[in-house]
mmCIF file with all atom_site columns, C-alpha atoms in Angstrom:
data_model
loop_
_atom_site.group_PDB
_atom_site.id
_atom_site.type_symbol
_atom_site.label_atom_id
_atom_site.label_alt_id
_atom_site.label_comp_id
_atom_site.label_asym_id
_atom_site.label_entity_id
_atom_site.label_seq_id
_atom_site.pdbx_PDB_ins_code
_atom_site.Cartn_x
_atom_site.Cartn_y
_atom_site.Cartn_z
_atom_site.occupancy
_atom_site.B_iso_or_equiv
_atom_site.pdbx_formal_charge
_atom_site.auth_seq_id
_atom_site.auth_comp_id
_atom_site.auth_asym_id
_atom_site.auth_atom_id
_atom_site.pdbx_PDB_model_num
ATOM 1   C CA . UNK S 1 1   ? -50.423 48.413 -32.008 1.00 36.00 ? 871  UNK S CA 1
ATOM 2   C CA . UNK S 1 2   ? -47.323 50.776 -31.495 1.00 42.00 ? 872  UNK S CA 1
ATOM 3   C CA . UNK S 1 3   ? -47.360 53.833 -29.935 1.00 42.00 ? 873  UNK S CA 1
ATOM 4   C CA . UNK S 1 4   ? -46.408 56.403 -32.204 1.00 38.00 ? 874  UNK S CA 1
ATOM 5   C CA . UNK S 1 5   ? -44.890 59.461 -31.111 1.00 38.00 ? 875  UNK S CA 1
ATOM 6   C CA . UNK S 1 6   ? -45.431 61.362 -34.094 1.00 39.00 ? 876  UNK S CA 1
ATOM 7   C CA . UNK S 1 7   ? -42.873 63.653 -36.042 1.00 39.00 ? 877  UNK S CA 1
ATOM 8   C CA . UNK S 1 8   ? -40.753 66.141 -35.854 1.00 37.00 ? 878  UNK S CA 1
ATOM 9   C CA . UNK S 1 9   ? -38.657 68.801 -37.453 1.00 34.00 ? 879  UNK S CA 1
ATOM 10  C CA . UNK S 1 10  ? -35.628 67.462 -38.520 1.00 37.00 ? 880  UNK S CA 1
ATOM 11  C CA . UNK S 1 11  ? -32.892 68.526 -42.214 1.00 38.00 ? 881  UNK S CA 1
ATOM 12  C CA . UNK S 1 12  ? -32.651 71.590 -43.140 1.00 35.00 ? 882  UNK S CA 1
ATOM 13  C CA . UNK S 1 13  ? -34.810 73.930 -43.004 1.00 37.00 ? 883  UNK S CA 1
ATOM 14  C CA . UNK S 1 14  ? -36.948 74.848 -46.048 1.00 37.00 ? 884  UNK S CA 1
ATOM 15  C CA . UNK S 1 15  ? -36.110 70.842 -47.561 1.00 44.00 ? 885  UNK S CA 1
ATOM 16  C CA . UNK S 1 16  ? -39.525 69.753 -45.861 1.00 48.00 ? 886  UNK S CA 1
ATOM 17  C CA . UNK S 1 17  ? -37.621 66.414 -43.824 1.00 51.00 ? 887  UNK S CA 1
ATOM 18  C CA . UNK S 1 18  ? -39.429 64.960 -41.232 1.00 64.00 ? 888  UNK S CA 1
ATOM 19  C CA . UNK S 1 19  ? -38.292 62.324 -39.017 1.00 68.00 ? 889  UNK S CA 1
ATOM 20  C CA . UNK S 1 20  ? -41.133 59.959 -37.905 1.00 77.00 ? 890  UNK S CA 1
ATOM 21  C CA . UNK S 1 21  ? -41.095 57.937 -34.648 1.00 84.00 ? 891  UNK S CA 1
ATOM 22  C CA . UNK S 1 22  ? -42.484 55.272 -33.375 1.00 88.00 ? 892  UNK S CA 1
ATOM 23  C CA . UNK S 1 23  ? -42.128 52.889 -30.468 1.00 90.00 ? 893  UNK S CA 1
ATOM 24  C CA . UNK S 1 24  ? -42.594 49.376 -29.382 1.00 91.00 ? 894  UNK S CA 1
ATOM 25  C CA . UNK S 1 25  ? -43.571 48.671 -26.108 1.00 93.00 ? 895  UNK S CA 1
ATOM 26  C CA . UNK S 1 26  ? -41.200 46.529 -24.054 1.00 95.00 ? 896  UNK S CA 1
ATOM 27  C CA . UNK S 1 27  ? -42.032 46.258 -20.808 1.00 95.00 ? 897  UNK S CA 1
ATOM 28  C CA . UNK S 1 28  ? -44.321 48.457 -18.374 1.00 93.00 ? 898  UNK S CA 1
ATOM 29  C CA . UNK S 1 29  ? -43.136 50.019 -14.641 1.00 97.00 ? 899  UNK S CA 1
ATOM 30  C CA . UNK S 1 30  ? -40.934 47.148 -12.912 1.00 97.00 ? 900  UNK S CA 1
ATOM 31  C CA . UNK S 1 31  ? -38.992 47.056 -9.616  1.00 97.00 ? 901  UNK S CA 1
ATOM 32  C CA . UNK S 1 32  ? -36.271 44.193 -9.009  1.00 97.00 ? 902  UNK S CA 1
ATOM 33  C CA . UNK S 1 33  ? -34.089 43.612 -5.983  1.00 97.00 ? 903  UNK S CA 1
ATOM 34  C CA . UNK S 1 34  ? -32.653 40.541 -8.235  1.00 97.00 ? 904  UNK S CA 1
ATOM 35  C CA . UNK S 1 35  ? -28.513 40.424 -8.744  1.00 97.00 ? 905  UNK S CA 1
ATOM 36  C CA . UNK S 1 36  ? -28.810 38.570 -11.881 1.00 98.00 ? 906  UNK S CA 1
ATOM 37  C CA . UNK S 1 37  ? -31.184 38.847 -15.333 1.00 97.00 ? 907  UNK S CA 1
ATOM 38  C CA . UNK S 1 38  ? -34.729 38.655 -14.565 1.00 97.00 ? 908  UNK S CA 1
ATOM 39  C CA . UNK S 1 39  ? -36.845 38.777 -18.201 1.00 98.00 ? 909  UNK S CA 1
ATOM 40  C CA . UNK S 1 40  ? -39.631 41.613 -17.649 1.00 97.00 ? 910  UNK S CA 1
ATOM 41  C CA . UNK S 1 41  ? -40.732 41.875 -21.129 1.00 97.00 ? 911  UNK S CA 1
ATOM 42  C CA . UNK S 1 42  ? -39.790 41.560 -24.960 1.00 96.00 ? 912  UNK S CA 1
ATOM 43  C CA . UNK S 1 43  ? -41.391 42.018 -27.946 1.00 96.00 ? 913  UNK S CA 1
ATOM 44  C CA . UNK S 1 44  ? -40.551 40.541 -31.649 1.00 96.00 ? 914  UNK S CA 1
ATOM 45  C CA . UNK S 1 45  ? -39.447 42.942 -34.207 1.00 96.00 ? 915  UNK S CA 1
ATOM 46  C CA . UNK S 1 46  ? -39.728 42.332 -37.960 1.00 96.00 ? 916  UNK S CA 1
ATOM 47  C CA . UNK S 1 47  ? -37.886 44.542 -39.838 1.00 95.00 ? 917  UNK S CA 1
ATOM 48  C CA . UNK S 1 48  ? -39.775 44.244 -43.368 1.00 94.00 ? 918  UNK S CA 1
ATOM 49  C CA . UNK S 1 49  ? -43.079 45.449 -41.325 1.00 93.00 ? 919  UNK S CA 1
ATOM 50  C CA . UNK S 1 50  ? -41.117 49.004 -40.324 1.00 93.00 ? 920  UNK S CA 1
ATOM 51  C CA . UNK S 1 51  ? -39.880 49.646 -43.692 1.00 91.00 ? 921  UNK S CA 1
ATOM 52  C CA . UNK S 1 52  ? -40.254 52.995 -44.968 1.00 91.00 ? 922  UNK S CA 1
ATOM 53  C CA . UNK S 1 53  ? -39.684 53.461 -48.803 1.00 92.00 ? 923  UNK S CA 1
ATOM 54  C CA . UNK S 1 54  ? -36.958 56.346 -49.423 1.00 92.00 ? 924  UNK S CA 1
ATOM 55  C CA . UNK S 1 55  ? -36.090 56.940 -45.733 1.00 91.00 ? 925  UNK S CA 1
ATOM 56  C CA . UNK S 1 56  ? -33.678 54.923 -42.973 1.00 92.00 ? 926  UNK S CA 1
ATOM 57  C CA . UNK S 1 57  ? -34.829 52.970 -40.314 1.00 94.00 ? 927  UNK S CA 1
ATOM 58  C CA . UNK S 1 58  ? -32.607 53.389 -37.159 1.00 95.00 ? 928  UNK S CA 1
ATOM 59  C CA . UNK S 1 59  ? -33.516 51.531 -33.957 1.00 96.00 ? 929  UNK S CA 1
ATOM 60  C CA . UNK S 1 60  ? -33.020 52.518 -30.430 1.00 97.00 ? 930  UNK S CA 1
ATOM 61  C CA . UNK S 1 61  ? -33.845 50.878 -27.016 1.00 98.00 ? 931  UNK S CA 1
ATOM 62  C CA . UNK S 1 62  ? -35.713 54.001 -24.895 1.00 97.00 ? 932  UNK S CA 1
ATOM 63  C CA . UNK S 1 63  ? -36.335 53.677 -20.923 1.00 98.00 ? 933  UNK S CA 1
ATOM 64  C CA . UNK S 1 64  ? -36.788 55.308 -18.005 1.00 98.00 ? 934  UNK S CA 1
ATOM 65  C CA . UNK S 1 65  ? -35.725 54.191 -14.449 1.00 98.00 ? 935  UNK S CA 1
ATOM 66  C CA . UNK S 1 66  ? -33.997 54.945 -11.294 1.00 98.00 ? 936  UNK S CA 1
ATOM 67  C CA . UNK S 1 67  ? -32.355 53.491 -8.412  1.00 98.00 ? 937  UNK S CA 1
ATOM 68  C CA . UNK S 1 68  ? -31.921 53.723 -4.689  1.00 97.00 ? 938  UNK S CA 1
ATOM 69  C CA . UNK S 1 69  ? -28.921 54.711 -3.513  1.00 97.00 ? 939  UNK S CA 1
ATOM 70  C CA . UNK S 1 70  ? -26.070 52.425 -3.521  1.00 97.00 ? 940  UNK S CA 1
ATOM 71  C CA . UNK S 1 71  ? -27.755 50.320 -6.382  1.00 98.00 ? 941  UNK S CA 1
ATOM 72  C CA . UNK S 1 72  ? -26.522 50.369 -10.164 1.00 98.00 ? 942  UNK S CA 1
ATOM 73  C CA . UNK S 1 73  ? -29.412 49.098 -12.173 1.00 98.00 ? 943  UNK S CA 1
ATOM 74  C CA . UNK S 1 74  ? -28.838 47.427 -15.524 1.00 98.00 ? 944  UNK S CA 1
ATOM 75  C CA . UNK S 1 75  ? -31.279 47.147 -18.116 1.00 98.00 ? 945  UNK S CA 1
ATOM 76  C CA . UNK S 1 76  ? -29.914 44.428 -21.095 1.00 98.00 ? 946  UNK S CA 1
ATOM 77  C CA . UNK S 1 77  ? -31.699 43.889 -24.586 1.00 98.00 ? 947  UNK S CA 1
ATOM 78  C CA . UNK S 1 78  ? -31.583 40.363 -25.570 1.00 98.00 ? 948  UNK S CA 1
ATOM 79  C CA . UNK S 1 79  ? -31.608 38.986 -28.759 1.00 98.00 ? 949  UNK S CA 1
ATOM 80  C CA . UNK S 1 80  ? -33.383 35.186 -28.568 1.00 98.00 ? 950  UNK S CA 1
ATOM 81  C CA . UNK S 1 81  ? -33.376 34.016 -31.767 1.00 97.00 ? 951  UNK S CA 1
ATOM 82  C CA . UNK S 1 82  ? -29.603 34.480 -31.942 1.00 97.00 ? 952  UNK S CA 1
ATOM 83  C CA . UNK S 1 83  ? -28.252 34.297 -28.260 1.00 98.00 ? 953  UNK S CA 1
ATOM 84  C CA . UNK S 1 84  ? -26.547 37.954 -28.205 1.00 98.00 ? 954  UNK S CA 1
ATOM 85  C CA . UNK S 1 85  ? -26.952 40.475 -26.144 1.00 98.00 ? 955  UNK S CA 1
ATOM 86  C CA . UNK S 1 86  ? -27.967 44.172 -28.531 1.00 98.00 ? 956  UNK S CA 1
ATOM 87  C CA . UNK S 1 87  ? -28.072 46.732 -25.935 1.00 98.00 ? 957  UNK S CA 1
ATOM 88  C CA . UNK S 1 88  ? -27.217 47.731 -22.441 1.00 98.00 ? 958  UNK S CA 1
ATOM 89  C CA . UNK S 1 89  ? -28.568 50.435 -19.932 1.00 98.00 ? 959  UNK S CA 1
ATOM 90  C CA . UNK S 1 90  ? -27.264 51.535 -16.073 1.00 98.00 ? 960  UNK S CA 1
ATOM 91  C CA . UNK S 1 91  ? -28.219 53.361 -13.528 1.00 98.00 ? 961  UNK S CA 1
ATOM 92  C CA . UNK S 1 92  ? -27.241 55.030 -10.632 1.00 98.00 ? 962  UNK S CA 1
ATOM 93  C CA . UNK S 1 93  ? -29.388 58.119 -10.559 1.00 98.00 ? 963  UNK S CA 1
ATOM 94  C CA . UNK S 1 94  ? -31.512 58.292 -8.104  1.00 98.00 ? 964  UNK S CA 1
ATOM 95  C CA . UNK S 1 95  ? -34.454 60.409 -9.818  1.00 98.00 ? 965  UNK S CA 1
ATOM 96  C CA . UNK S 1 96  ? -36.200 59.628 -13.059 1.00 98.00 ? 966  UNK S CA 1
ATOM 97  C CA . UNK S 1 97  ? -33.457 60.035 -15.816 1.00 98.00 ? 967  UNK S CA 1
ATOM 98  C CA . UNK S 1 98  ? -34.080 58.371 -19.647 1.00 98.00 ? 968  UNK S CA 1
ATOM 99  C CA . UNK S 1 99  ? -31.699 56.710 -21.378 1.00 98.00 ? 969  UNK S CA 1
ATOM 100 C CA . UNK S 1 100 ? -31.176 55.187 -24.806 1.00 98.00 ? 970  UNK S CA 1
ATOM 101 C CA . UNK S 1 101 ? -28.959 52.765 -26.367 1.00 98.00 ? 971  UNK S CA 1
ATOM 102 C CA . UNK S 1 102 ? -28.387 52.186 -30.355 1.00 97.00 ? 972  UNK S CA 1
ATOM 103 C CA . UNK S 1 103 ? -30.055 48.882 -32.054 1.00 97.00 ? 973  UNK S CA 1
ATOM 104 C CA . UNK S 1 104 ? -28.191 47.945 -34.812 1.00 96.00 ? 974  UNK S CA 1
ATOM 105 C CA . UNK S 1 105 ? -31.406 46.951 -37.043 1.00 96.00 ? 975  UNK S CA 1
ATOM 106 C CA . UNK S 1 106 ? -31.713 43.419 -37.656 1.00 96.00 ? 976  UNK S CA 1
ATOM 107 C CA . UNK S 1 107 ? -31.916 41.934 -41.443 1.00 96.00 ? 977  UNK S CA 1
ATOM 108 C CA . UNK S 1 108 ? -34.414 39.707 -40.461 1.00 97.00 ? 978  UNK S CA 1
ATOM 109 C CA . UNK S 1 109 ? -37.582 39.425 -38.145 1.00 98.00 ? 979  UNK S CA 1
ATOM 110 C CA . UNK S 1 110 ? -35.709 39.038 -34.199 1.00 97.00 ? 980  UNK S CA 1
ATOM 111 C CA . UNK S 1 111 ? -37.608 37.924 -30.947 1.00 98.00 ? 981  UNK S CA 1
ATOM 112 C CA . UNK S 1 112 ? -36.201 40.380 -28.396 1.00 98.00 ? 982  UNK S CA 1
ATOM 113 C CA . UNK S 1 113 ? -36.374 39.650 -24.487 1.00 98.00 ? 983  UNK S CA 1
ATOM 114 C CA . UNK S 1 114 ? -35.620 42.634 -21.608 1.00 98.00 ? 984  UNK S CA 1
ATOM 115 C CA . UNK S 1 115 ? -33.892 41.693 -19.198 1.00 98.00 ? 985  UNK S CA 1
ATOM 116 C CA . UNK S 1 116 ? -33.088 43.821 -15.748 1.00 98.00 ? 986  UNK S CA 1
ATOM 117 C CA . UNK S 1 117 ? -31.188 43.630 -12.484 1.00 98.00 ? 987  UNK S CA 1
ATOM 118 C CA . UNK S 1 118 ? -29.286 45.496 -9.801  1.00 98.00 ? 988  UNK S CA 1
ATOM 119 C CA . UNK S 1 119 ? -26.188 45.221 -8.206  1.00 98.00 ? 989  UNK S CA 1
ATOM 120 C CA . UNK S 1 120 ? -25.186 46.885 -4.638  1.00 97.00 ? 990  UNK S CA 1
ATOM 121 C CA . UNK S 1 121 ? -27.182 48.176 -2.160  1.00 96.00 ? 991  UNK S CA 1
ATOM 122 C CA . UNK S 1 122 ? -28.907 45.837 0.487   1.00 96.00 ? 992  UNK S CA 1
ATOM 123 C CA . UNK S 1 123 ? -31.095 43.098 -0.122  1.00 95.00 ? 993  UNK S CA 1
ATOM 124 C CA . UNK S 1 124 ? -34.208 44.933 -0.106  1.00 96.00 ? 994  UNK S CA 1
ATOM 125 C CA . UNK S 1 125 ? -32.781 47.908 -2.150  1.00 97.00 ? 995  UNK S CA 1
ATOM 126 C CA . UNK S 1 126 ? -34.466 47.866 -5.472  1.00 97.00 ? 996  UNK S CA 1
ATOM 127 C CA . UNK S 1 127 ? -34.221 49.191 -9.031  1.00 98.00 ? 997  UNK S CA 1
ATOM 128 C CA . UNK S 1 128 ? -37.133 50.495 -11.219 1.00 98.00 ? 998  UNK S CA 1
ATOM 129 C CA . UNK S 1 129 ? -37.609 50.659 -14.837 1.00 98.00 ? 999  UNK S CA 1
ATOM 130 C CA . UNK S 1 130 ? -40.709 53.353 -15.436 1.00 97.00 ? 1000 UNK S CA 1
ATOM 131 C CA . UNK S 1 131 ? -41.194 52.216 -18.828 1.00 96.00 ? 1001 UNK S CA 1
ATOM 132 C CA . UNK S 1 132 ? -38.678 50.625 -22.119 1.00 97.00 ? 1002 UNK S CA 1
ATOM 133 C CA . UNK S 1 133 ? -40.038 50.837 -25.526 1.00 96.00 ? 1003 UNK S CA 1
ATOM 134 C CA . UNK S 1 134 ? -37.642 50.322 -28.803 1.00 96.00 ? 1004 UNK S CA 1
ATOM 135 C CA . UNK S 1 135 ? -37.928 53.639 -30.550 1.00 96.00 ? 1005 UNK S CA 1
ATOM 136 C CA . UNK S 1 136 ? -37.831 53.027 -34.526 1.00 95.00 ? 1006 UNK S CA 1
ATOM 137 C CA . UNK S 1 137 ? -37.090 56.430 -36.255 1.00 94.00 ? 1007 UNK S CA 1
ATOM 138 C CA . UNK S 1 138 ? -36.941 57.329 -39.993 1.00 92.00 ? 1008 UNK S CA 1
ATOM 139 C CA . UNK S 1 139 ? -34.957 59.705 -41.674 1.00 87.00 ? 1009 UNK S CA 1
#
């Protein structure tokens, strides 16, 4: 079962709008000292199971992770059932620091693989992903 994240504030004011969230685990905590894609999770994503009647489903790939110094750490979302790749997230920091990446949502059910690696650094220097969900927000 999702997480959900619950709502929040969002329009203008006195109109009432909420925007709900909710997010689909990808992949839990992961180190790599790979150079090229390693798949460390997925999920499949149906898009007629999110829908919302009256509001606008907007996807958005949502992780945490950090690197060592010297590393860049790239975090790709894959799209299996038609070979593309959707999304793309790097890192240099060397602390905690989230980023997100705009989905484009699909018109039809998608199996979606996450795939990470680093680049730089020594051998042994790794990257971490803390955790990657795909937020789905409605408006």
């Amino acid at each position: 079962m999702p997480a959900s994240y619950g709502g929040s504030s969002g329009g203008s004011g006195s109109s009432g709008d909420t925007t709900l969230t909710q997010g689909v685990p990808l992949a839990p905590y992961t180190t790599t000292v790979a150079t090229a894609d390693e798949a460390i999770g997925g999920a499949r994503f149906d898009p007629a199971d999110h829908a919302r009647s009256g509001r606008t489903t907007v996807l958005t790939l949502d992780a945490v992770g950090q690197v060592v110094s010297g590393v860049t750490g790239t975090l790709t979302l894959h799209n299996l059932t038609d070979a593309t790749d959707v999304a793309t997230l790097t890192w240099t920091e060397t602390s905690a620091t989230r980023k997100t990446a705009s989905v484009t949502l699909p018109g039809a059910a998608k199996v979606y693989e996450l795939r990470f690696k680093k680049a730089g650094g020594a051998t042994s220097d790794y990257a971490v992903i803390i955790a990657a969900n795909l937020r789905i927000t409605w408006s």
